[in-house]
Amino acid sequence: MSNVTHPLDIIRVDNLRLWAHVGVLDHEREHGQWFRVDLELHLDLSQSASADSLAATADYSLGVQALQHLAAEITCYTIEHFSERMFEELEGIYGALPMHLWLSKCHAPIPGFAGTVSLERWRRKP
């Protein structure tokens, strides 16, 4: 019998748009701005797939709602802290799953810059 571990499956949530009061500049924290979140939850989906069971998977709607609520409530300086709070919320729902998160500030207030600023973080890399 082989001891090869089964690679984890992935549930992805892409392009979750959140309005949050996050940023170094006063007006970013006072007025808020748009952020984009892409998220991966790494878990074994074989039981849910074969049994068609929501109880055997991670209900992604709960994570989306938790992040929407967090964004409505948070005021902080850095996207790093914002991402840490996201991990805390998601771990409260799903437990200690490996997670991969991309958080982008859609309109960084940098003169002459029209791009996005993003960070990419892992929690318990698979």
Short mmCIF file of C-alpha atoms in Angstrom, two decimals:
data_model
loop_
_atom_site.label_atom_id
_atom_site.label_comp_id
_atom_site.label_asym_id
_atom_site.label_seq_id
_atom_site.Cartn_x
_atom_site.Cartn_y
_atom_site.Cartn_z
CA MET A 1 0.00 0.00 0.00
CA SER A 2 1.37 3.43 -0.97
CA ASN A 3 1.85 6.31 1.46
CA VAL A 4 1.48 8.89 -1.31
CA THR A 5 -0.67 11.74 -0.09
CA HIS A 6 -3.61 12.81 -2.18
CA PRO A 7 -3.20 16.38 -3.46
CA LEU A 8 -5.82 18.69 -2.06
CA ASP A 9 -8.64 20.01 -4.18
CA ILE A 10 -9.34 23.73 -4.34
CA ILE A 11 -12.41 25.89 -3.92
CA ARG A 12 -11.72 29.30 -5.50
CA VAL A 13 -13.54 32.55 -4.93
CA ASP A 14 -12.44 35.09 -7.54
CA ASN A 15 -13.03 38.80 -7.90
CA LEU A 16 -14.80 39.41 -4.60
CA ARG A 17 -15.13 43.20 -4.48
CA LEU A 18 -15.11 44.80 -1.04
CA TRP A 19 -15.43 48.42 0.05
CA ALA A 20 -13.22 48.96 3.11
CA HIS A 21 -11.63 51.76 5.13
CA VAL A 22 -8.01 50.68 4.78
CA GLY A 23 -5.00 52.82 3.93
CA VAL A 24 -2.16 54.96 5.19
CA LEU A 25 -3.74 58.22 4.04
CA ASP A 26 -6.47 59.74 6.22
CA HIS A 27 -8.96 59.98 3.34
CA GLU A 28 -8.52 56.25 2.59
CA ARG A 29 -9.57 55.34 6.12
CA GLU A 30 -12.28 58.03 6.33
CA HIS A 31 -13.97 57.52 2.96
CA GLY A 32 -13.00 53.96 2.03
CA GLN A 33 -12.10 52.42 -1.31
CA TRP A 34 -12.51 49.28 -3.40
CA PHE A 35 -10.50 46.12 -2.87
CA ARG A 36 -10.48 42.87 -4.79
CA VAL A 37 -10.01 39.47 -3.11
CA ASP A 38 -9.21 36.15 -4.74
CA LEU A 39 -9.16 33.22 -2.38
CA GLU A 40 -8.36 29.51 -2.47
CA LEU A 41 -9.43 26.98 0.15
CA HIS A 42 -7.42 23.75 -0.17
CA LEU A 43 -9.26 20.64 1.00
CA ASP A 44 -10.26 17.16 -0.05
CA LEU A 45 -13.54 17.39 -1.97
CA SER A 46 -13.85 13.70 -2.87
CA GLN A 47 -16.47 12.88 -0.21
CA SER A 48 -18.64 15.86 -1.10
CA ALA A 49 -18.29 15.10 -4.80
CA SER A 50 -19.35 11.46 -4.44
CA ALA A 51 -22.11 12.01 -1.85
CA ASP A 52 -23.36 15.41 -3.12
CA SER A 53 -23.08 16.61 0.47
CA LEU A 54 -22.73 20.22 1.56
CA ALA A 55 -21.73 18.95 5.02
CA ALA A 56 -18.58 17.39 3.51
CA THR A 57 -17.31 20.58 1.88
CA ALA A 58 -16.59 24.22 2.76
CA ASP A 59 -19.64 26.43 2.16
CA TYR A 60 -17.98 29.30 0.31
CA SER A 61 -21.00 31.57 0.79
CA LEU A 62 -20.19 31.73 4.52
CA GLY A 63 -16.66 32.93 3.76
CA VAL A 64 -17.88 35.54 1.29
CA GLN A 65 -20.39 36.88 3.81
CA ALA A 66 -17.78 36.97 6.60
CA LEU A 67 -15.36 38.95 4.42
CA GLN A 68 -18.12 41.35 3.38
CA HIS A 69 -18.96 41.93 7.04
CA LEU A 70 -15.29 42.39 7.97
CA ALA A 71 -14.82 44.94 5.17
CA ALA A 72 -17.83 46.93 6.39
CA GLU A 73 -16.45 47.08 9.94
CA ILE A 74 -12.66 47.40 9.62
CA THR A 75 -10.57 50.57 9.76
CA CYS A 76 -6.80 50.03 9.53
CA TYR A 77 -3.63 51.29 7.88
CA THR A 78 -2.25 48.36 5.90
CA ILE A 79 -3.51 45.76 3.47
CA GLU A 80 -1.23 43.34 5.32
CA HIS A 81 -3.34 43.76 8.47
CA PHE A 82 -6.55 43.58 6.44
CA SER A 83 -5.40 40.25 4.96
CA GLU A 84 -4.49 38.91 8.40
CA ARG A 85 -7.97 39.71 9.67
CA MET A 86 -9.41 37.93 6.62
CA PHE A 87 -7.47 34.79 7.49
CA GLU A 88 -8.74 35.00 11.08
CA GLU A 89 -12.35 35.25 9.88
CA LEU A 90 -11.96 32.35 7.45
CA GLU A 91 -10.23 30.16 10.03
CA GLY A 92 -13.14 30.82 12.40
CA ILE A 93 -15.44 29.28 9.79
CA TYR A 94 -13.33 26.56 8.15
CA GLY A 95 -10.68 25.75 10.73
CA ALA A 96 -7.02 25.11 9.91
CA LEU A 97 -7.27 24.62 6.14
CA PRO A 98 -4.46 25.62 3.82
CA MET A 99 -5.54 28.94 2.26
CA HIS A 100 -4.14 31.20 -0.42
CA LEU A 101 -5.23 34.83 -0.63
CA TRP A 102 -4.65 37.68 -3.07
CA LEU A 103 -5.72 41.13 -1.88
CA SER A 104 -5.60 44.08 -4.28
CA LYS A 105 -6.17 47.78 -3.69
CA CYS A 106 -8.02 48.69 -6.89
CA HIS A 107 -7.06 52.38 -7.04
CA ALA A 108 -3.92 53.08 -5.02
CA PRO A 109 -3.62 56.85 -4.43
CA ILE A 110 -0.23 57.26 -6.07
CA PRO A 111 0.10 60.23 -8.45
CA GLY A 112 0.48 59.10 -12.06
CA PHE A 113 -0.21 55.43 -11.23
CA ALA A 114 -3.29 53.74 -12.71
CA GLY A 115 -2.54 50.13 -11.72
CA THR A 116 -3.35 48.04 -8.68
CA VAL A 117 -1.28 47.21 -5.62
CA SER A 118 -1.62 43.64 -4.39
CA LEU A 119 -0.30 41.19 -1.89
CA GLU A 120 -0.34 37.42 -1.96
CA ARG A 121 -0.34 35.38 1.24
CA TRP A 122 -0.56 31.77 2.29
CA ARG A 123 -1.83 30.19 5.47
CA ARG A 124 -0.54 26.61 5.93
CA LYS A 125 0.85 26.04 2.42
CA PRO A 126 -0.12 22.57 1.20
#
